[in-house]
Short mmCIF file of C-alpha atoms in Angstrom, two decimals:
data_model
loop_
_atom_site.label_atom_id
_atom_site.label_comp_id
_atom_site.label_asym_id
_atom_site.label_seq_id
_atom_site.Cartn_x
_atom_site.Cartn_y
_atom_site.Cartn_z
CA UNK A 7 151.41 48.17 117.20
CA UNK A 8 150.47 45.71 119.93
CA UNK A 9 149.06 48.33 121.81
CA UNK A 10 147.12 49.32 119.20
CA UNK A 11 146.03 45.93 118.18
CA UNK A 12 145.04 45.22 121.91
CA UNK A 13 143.12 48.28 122.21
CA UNK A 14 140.98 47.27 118.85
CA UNK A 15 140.71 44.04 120.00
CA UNK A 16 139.16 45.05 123.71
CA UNK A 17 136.70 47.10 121.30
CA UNK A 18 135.79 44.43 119.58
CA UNK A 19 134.58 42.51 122.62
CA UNK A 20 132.99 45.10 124.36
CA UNK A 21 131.29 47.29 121.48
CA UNK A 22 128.17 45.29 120.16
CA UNK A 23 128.08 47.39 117.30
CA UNK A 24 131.08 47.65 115.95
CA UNK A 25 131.53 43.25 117.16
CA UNK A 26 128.41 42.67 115.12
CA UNK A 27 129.03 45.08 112.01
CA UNK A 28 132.45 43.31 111.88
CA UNK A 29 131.10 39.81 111.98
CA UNK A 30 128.38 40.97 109.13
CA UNK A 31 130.91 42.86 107.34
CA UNK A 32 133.09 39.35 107.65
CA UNK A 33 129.84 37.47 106.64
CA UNK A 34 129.80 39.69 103.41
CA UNK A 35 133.32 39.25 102.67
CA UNK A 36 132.83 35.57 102.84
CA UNK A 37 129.83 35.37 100.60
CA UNK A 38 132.15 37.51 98.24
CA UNK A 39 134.97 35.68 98.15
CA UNK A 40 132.99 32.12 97.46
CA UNK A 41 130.86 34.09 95.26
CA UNK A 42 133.56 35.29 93.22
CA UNK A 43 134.80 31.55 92.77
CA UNK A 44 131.01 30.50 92.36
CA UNK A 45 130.70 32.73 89.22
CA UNK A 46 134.30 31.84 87.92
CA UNK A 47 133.24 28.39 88.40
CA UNK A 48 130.24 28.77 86.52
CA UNK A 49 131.08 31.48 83.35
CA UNK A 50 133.40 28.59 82.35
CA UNK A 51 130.79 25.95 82.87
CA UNK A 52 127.98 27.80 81.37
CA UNK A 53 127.30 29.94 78.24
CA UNK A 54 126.74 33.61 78.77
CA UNK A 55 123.42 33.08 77.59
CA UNK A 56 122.75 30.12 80.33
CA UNK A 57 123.98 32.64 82.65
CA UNK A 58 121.48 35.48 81.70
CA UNK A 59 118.85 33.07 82.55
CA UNK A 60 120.43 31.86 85.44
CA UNK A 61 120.66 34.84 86.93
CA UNK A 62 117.51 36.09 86.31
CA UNK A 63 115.75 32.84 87.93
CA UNK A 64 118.36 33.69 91.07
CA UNK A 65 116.56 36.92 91.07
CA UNK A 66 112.90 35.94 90.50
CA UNK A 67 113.36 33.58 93.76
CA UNK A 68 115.57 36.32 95.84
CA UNK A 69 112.26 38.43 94.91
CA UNK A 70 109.95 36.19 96.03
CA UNK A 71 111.34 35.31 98.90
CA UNK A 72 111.93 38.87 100.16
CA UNK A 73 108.53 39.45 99.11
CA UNK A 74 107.26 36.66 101.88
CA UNK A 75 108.67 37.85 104.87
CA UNK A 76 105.90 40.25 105.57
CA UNK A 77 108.17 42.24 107.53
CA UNK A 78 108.72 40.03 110.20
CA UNK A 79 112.90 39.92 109.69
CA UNK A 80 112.86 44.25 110.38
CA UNK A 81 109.87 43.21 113.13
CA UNK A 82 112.28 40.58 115.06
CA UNK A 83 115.08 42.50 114.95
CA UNK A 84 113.21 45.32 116.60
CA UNK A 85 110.84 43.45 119.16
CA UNK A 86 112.66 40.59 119.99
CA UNK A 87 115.34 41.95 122.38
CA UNK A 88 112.59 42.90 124.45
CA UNK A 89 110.50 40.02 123.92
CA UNK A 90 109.20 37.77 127.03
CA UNK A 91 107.66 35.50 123.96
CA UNK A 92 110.57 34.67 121.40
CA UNK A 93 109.74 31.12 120.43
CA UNK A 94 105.89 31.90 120.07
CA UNK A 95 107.24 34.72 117.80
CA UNK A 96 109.53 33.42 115.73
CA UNK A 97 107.29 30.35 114.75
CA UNK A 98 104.27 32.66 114.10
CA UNK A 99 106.59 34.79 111.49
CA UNK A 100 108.23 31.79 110.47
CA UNK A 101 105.08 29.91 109.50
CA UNK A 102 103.30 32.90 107.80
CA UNK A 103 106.74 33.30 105.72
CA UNK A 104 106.46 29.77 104.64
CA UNK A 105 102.43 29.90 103.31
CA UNK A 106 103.40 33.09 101.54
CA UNK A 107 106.62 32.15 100.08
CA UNK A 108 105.02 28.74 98.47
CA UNK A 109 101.84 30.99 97.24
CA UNK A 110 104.16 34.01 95.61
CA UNK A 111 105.97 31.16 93.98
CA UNK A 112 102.89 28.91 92.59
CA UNK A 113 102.26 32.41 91.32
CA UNK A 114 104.99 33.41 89.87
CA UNK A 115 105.59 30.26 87.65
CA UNK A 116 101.93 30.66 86.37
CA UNK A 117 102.79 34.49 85.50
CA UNK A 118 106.22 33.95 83.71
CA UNK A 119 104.39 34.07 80.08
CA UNK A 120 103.51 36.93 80.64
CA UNK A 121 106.28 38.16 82.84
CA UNK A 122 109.66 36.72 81.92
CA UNK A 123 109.19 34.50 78.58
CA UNK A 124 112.61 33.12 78.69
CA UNK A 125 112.06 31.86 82.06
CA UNK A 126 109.86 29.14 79.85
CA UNK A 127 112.48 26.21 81.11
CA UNK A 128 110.32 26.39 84.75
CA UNK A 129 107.04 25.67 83.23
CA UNK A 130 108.18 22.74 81.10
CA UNK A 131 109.01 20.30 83.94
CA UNK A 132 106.95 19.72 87.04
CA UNK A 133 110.72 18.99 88.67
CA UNK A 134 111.57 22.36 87.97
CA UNK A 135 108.96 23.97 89.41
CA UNK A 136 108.69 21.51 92.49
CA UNK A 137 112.27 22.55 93.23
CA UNK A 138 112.10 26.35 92.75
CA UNK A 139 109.10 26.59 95.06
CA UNK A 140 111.01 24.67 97.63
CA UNK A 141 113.92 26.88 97.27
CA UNK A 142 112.16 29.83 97.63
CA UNK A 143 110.32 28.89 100.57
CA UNK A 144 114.15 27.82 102.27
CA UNK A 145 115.58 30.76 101.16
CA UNK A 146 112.68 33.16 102.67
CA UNK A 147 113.54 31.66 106.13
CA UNK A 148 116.97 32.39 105.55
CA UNK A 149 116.33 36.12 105.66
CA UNK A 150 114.72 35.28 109.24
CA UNK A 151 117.44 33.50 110.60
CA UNK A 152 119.40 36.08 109.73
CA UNK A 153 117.43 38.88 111.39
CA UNK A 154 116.88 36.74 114.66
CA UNK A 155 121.21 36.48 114.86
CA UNK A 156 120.97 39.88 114.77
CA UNK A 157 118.57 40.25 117.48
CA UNK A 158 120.39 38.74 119.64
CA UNK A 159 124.05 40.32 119.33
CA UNK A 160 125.12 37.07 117.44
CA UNK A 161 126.11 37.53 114.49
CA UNK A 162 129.11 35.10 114.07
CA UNK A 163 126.40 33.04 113.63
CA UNK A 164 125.39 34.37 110.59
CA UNK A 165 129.37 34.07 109.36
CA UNK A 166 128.90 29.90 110.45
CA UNK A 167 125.80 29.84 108.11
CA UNK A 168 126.00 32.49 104.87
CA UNK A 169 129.18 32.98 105.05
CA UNK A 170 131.02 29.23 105.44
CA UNK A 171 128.81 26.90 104.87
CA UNK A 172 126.53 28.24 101.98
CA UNK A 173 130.15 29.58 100.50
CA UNK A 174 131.92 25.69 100.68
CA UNK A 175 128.23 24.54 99.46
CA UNK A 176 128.44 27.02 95.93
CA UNK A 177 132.07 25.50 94.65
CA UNK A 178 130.30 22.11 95.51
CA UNK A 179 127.12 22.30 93.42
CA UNK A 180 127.93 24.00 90.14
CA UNK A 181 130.05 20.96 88.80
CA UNK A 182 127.35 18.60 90.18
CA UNK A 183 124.35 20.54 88.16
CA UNK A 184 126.13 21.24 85.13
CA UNK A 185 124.40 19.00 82.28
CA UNK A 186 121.12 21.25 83.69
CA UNK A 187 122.00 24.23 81.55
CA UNK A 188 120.39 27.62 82.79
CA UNK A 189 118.70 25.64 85.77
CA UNK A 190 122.03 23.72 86.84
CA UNK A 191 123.09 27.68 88.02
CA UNK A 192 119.98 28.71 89.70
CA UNK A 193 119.69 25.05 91.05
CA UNK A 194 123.53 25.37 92.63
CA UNK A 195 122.99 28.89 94.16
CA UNK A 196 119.51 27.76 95.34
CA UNK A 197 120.64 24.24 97.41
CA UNK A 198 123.44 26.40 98.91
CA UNK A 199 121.65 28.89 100.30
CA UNK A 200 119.18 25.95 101.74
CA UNK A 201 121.78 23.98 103.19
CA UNK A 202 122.45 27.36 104.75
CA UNK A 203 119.28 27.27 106.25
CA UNK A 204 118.99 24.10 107.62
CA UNK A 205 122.68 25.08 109.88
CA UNK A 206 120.71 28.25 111.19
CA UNK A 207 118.26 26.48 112.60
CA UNK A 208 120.28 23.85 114.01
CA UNK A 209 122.06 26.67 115.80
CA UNK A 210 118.78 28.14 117.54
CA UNK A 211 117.65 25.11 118.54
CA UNK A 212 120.76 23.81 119.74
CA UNK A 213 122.29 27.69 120.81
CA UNK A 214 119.50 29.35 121.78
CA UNK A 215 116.59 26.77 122.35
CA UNK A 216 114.40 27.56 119.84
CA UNK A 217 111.88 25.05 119.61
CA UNK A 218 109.74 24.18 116.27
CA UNK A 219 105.66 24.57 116.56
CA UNK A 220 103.11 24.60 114.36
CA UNK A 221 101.52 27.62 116.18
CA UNK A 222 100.40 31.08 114.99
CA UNK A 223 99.63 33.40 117.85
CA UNK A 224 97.10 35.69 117.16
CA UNK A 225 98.16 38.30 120.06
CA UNK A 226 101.75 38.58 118.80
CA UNK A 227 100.08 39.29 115.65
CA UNK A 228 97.62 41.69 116.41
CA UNK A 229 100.89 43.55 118.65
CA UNK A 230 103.08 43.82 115.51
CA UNK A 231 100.43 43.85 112.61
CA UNK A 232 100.78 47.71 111.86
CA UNK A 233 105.01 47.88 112.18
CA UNK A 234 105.37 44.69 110.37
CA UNK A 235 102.77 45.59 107.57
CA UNK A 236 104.50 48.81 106.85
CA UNK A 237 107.95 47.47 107.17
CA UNK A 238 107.04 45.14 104.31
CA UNK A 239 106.19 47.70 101.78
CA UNK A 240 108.84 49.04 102.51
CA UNK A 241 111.36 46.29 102.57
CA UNK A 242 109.68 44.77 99.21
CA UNK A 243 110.00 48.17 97.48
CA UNK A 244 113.82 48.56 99.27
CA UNK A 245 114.75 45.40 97.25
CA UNK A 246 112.34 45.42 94.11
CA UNK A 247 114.66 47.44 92.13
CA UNK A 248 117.85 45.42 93.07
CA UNK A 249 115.86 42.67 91.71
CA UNK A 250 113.70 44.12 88.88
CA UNK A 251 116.41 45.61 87.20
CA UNK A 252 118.11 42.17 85.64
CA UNK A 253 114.19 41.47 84.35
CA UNK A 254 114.40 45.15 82.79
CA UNK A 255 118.22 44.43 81.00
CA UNK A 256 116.79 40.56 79.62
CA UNK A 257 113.54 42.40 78.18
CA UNK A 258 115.49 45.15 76.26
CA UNK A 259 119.30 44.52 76.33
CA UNK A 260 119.10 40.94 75.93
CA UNK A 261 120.92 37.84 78.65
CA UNK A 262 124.21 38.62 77.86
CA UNK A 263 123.81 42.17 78.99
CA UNK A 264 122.16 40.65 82.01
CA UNK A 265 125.12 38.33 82.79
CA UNK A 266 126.99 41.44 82.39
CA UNK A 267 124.86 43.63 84.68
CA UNK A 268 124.44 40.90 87.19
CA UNK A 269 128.27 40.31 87.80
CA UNK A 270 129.27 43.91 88.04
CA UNK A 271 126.65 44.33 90.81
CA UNK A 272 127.38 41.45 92.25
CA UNK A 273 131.34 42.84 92.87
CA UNK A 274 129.94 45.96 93.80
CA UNK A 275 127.41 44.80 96.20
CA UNK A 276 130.34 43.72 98.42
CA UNK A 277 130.88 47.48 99.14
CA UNK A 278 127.60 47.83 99.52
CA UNK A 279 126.60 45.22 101.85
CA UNK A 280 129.34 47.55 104.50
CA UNK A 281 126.63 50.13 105.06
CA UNK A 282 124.34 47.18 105.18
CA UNK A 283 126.21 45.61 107.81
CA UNK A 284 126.51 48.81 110.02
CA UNK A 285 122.53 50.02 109.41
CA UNK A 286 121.25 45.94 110.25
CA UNK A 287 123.72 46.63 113.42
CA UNK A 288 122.85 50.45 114.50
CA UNK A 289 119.03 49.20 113.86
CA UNK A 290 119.18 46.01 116.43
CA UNK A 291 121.67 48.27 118.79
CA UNK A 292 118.79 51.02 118.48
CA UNK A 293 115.97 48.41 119.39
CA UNK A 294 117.82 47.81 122.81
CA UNK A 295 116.64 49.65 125.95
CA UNK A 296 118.91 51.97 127.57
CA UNK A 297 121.32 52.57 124.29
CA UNK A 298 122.30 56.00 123.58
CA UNK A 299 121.25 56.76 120.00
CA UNK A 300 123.10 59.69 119.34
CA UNK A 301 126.75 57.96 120.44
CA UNK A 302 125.16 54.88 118.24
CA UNK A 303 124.97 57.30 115.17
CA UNK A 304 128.51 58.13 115.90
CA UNK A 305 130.11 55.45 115.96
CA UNK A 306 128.38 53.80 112.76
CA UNK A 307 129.72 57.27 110.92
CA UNK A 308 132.88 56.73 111.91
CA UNK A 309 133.03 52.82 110.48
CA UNK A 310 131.23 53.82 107.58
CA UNK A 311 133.88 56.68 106.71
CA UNK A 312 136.89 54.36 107.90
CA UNK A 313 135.87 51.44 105.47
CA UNK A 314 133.79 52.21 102.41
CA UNK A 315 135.45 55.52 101.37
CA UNK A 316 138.93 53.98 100.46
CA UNK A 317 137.01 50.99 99.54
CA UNK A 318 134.77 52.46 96.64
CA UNK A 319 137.36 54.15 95.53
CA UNK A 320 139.45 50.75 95.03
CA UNK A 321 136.78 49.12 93.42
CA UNK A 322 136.27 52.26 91.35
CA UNK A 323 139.75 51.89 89.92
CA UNK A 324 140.02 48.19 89.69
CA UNK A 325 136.81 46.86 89.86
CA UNK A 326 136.85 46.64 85.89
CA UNK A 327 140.05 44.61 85.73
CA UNK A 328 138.19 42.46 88.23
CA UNK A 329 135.45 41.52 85.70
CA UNK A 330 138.23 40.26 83.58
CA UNK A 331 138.34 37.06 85.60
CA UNK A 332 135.16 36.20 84.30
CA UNK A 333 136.20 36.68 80.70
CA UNK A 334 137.01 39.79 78.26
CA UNK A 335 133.40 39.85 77.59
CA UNK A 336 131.97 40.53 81.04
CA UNK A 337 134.63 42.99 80.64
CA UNK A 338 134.08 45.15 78.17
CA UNK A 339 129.97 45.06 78.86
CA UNK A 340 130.13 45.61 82.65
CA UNK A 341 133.44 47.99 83.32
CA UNK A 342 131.43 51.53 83.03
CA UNK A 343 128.53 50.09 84.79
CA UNK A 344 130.96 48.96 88.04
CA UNK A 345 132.79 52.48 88.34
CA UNK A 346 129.24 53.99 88.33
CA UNK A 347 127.59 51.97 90.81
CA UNK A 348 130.83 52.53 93.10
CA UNK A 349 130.43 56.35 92.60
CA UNK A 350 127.13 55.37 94.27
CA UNK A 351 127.78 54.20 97.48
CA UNK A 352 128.56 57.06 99.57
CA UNK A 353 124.32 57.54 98.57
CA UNK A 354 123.59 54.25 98.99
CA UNK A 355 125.00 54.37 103.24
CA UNK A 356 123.43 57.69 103.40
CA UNK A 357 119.91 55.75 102.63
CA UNK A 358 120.18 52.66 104.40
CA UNK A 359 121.66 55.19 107.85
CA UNK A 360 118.69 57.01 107.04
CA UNK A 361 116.36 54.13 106.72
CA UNK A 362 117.77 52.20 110.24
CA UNK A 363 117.16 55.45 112.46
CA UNK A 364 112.90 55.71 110.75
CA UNK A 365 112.86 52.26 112.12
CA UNK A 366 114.14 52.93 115.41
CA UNK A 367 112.25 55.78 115.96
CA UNK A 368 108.86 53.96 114.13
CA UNK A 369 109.11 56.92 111.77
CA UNK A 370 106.84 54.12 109.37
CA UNK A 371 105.20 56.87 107.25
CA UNK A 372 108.08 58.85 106.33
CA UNK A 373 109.67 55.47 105.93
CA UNK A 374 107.05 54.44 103.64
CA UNK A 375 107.41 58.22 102.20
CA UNK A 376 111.17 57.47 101.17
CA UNK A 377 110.91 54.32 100.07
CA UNK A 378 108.60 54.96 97.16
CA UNK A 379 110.73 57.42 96.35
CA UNK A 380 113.60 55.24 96.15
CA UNK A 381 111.67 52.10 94.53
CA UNK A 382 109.97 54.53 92.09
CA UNK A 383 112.65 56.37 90.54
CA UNK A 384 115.24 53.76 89.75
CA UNK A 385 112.46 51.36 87.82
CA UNK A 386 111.31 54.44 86.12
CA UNK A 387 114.55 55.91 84.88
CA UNK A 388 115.36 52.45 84.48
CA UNK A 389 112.51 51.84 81.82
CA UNK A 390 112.84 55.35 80.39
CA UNK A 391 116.94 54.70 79.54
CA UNK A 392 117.20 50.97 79.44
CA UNK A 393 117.72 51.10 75.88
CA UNK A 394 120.49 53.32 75.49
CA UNK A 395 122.83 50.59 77.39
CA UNK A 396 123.95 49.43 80.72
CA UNK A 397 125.35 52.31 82.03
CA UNK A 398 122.22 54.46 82.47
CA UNK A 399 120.93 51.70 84.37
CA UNK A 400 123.57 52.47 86.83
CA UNK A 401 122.74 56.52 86.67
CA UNK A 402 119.30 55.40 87.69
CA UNK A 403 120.71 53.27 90.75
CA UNK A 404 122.91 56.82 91.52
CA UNK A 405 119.37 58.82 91.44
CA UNK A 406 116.91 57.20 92.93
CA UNK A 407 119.51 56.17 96.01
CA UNK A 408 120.18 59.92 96.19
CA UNK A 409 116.92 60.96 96.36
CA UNK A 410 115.57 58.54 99.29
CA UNK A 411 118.34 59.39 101.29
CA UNK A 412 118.13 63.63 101.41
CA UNK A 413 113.71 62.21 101.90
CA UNK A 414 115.14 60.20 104.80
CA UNK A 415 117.49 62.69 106.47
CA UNK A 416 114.68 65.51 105.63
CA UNK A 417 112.00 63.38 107.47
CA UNK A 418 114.25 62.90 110.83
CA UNK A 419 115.03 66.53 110.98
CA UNK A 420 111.20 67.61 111.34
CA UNK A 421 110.98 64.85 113.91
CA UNK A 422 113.77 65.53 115.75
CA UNK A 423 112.13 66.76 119.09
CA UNK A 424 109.93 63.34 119.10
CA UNK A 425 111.48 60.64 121.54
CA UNK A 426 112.67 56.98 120.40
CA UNK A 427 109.45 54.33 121.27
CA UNK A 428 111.03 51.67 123.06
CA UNK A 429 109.03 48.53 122.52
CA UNK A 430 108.35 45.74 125.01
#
């Protein structure tokens, strides 16, 4: 056993890939775990209903925030190990991620009649809306910080920030926010993730000296205008139906069915978040001069088959005694919809493998090619079966991640003579 334990262990240090999909993997279990004792924290403080719309607001300003970042967090993680420039970089993204995220967000709260109507509560007080556009705004850089960690092999950083301190900050805030009603939850998960923020960038400037200007550079733009455009479709239809969905349940199904939704793919996201980890990790390994792709591939198989089979089927089995933490009711609405979305994952890693090796190989059409296809049909189906229940939400998740990954795989096996670019 030691010898095994010493032999992992000199992996761990020497492997990038497997050292950084463990520390994101880590990073996910963290979130998890806090998040698990967030939403126990709050389905006792809050009424089902309070959730619903709770939720919903969470994913209005995970939306918008995604939505802002232009592609810049798939750009940095593939041009800055290379990068002579990094500070005029990452203040050029990280301003134009700012502008946007305040704009989508002004937006957004002028939209919700006609969008969300039970989203009302952010129009009626200025406070409201001052704070959700500031949120949104931290939260966007959030997803930068992120990449950037990840860009440069340190992603233990990324466990300091998400995973720690925006976890300690979410069994903090609920209690403190709890005579706000359905804006006391979006309020707590919103401050967390900002006080999140404000860590990362202590740690560039302090770890990696980063230093804050107010300074766009036009030639970094004009460099990674095409890449970064494209990777933003893509990303923003990647995550639209993650998002879009819980809009789709509180339309048809109601907010209790999108409390229930929301916390079964919440659980299930944890497994989820494993392929994540290893695709964010083979893409930034990928980006690297000099690595061998093919051994890259490999090796992220091998973690992928080693952690998420066993671990679907687990949360398969008892991911709907699981929801009974949160109450009999999240229960009984969200049980089916869990064991469905676990069924899932095996085409969920086989799209986001597929989608890290079009990056690394600037593959952007057929990248744009499967994302629509992905995007496309889950909202669709989605629509089309939302009001026979929960559960064919989930079938819709199954399909449309199915489909975008055999578009994916397809699209790299007509390209396979084609060499890897290697930007500088």
């Amino acid at each position: 056993m030691r010898y095994h334990f010493l032999k992992l262990w000199e992996h761990f240090l020497t492997d990038h890939l497997f050292r950084n999909s463990m520390y994101l993997m880590m990073t996910t279990g963290a979130m998890g775990a806090f998040g698990f004792f967030f939403w126990i924290i709050c389905t006792h403080l809050f009424t089902p209903a309070q959730i619903g719309i709770g939720t919903t607001l969470i994913s209005a300003m995970t939306l918008i925030s995604l939505a802002s970042l232009l592609g810049f967090n798939t750009t940095f993680i593939r041009f800055l190990p290379n990068s002579q420039n990094r500070n005029d970089a990452i203040n050029t993204g990280s301003l134009l991620v700012i502008s946007m995220a305040a704009l989508l967000a002004i937006a957004y709260i002028i939209l919700i009649p006609t969008i969300t109507p039970q989203l009302e509560i952010i129009r009626q007080n200025i406070w409201y809306a001052l704070g959700f556009i500031a949120i949104v705004a931290s939260v966007s850089i959030t997803s930068l910080t992120d990449s950037i960690f990840i860009s440069f092999r340190s992603t233990h950083f990324n466990l300091l920030t998400n995973g720690l301190t925006v976890g300690i900050m979410k069994l903090i805030l609920p209690m403190l926010f709890v005579g706000f009603g359905a804006y006391g939850v979006f309020a707590a998960f919103g401050l967390a993730a900002s006080f999140g923020t404000i860590v990362a960038i202590l740690f560039l400037y302090f770890k990696f000296e980063y230093r804050p200007q107010l300074k766009i550079d036009v030639s970094i733009l004009k460099k990674v205008f095409s890449y970064s455009f494209t990777n933003y479709f893509v990303n923003l239809t990647n995550i639209s139906p993650a998002l879009v969905l819980p809009i789709i349940v509180i339309n048809r199904l109601g907010a209790d069915a999108a409390a229930y939704y929301y916390l079964a793919f919440m659980i299930i996201n944890l497994l989820y978040t494993v392929s994540g980890s290893v695709s964010q990790s083979l893409f930034a390994e990928g980006s690297h001069a000099g690595n061998n792709l093919r051994n890259l591939i490999r090796n992220s198989l091998v973690i992928l088959a080693s952690i998420m089979l066993p671990a679907g089927i687990i949360l398969a089995l008892f991911g709907p005694l699981v929801l009974q933490f949160f109450g009999k009711s999240y229960s009984a609405g969200g049980s089916d919809v869990i064991v469905l979305l676990a069924l899932a994952a095996p085409a969920v890693a086989a799209y986001n493998l597929g989608s890290s090796l079009l990056r690394i190989r600037q593959q952007t059409r057929s990248l744009l090619i499967a994302s629509i296809t992905y995007s496309a049909l889950i909202i669709s189906l989605s629509l089309l079966w939302a009001d026979k229940g929960l559960v064919w939400i989930a079938v819709a998740w199954m399909a449309g991640n199915t489909a975008a990954a055999i578009v994916s795989f397809f699209a790299i096996y007509l390209y396979r003579h084609h060499p890897t670019p290697v930007p500088n």
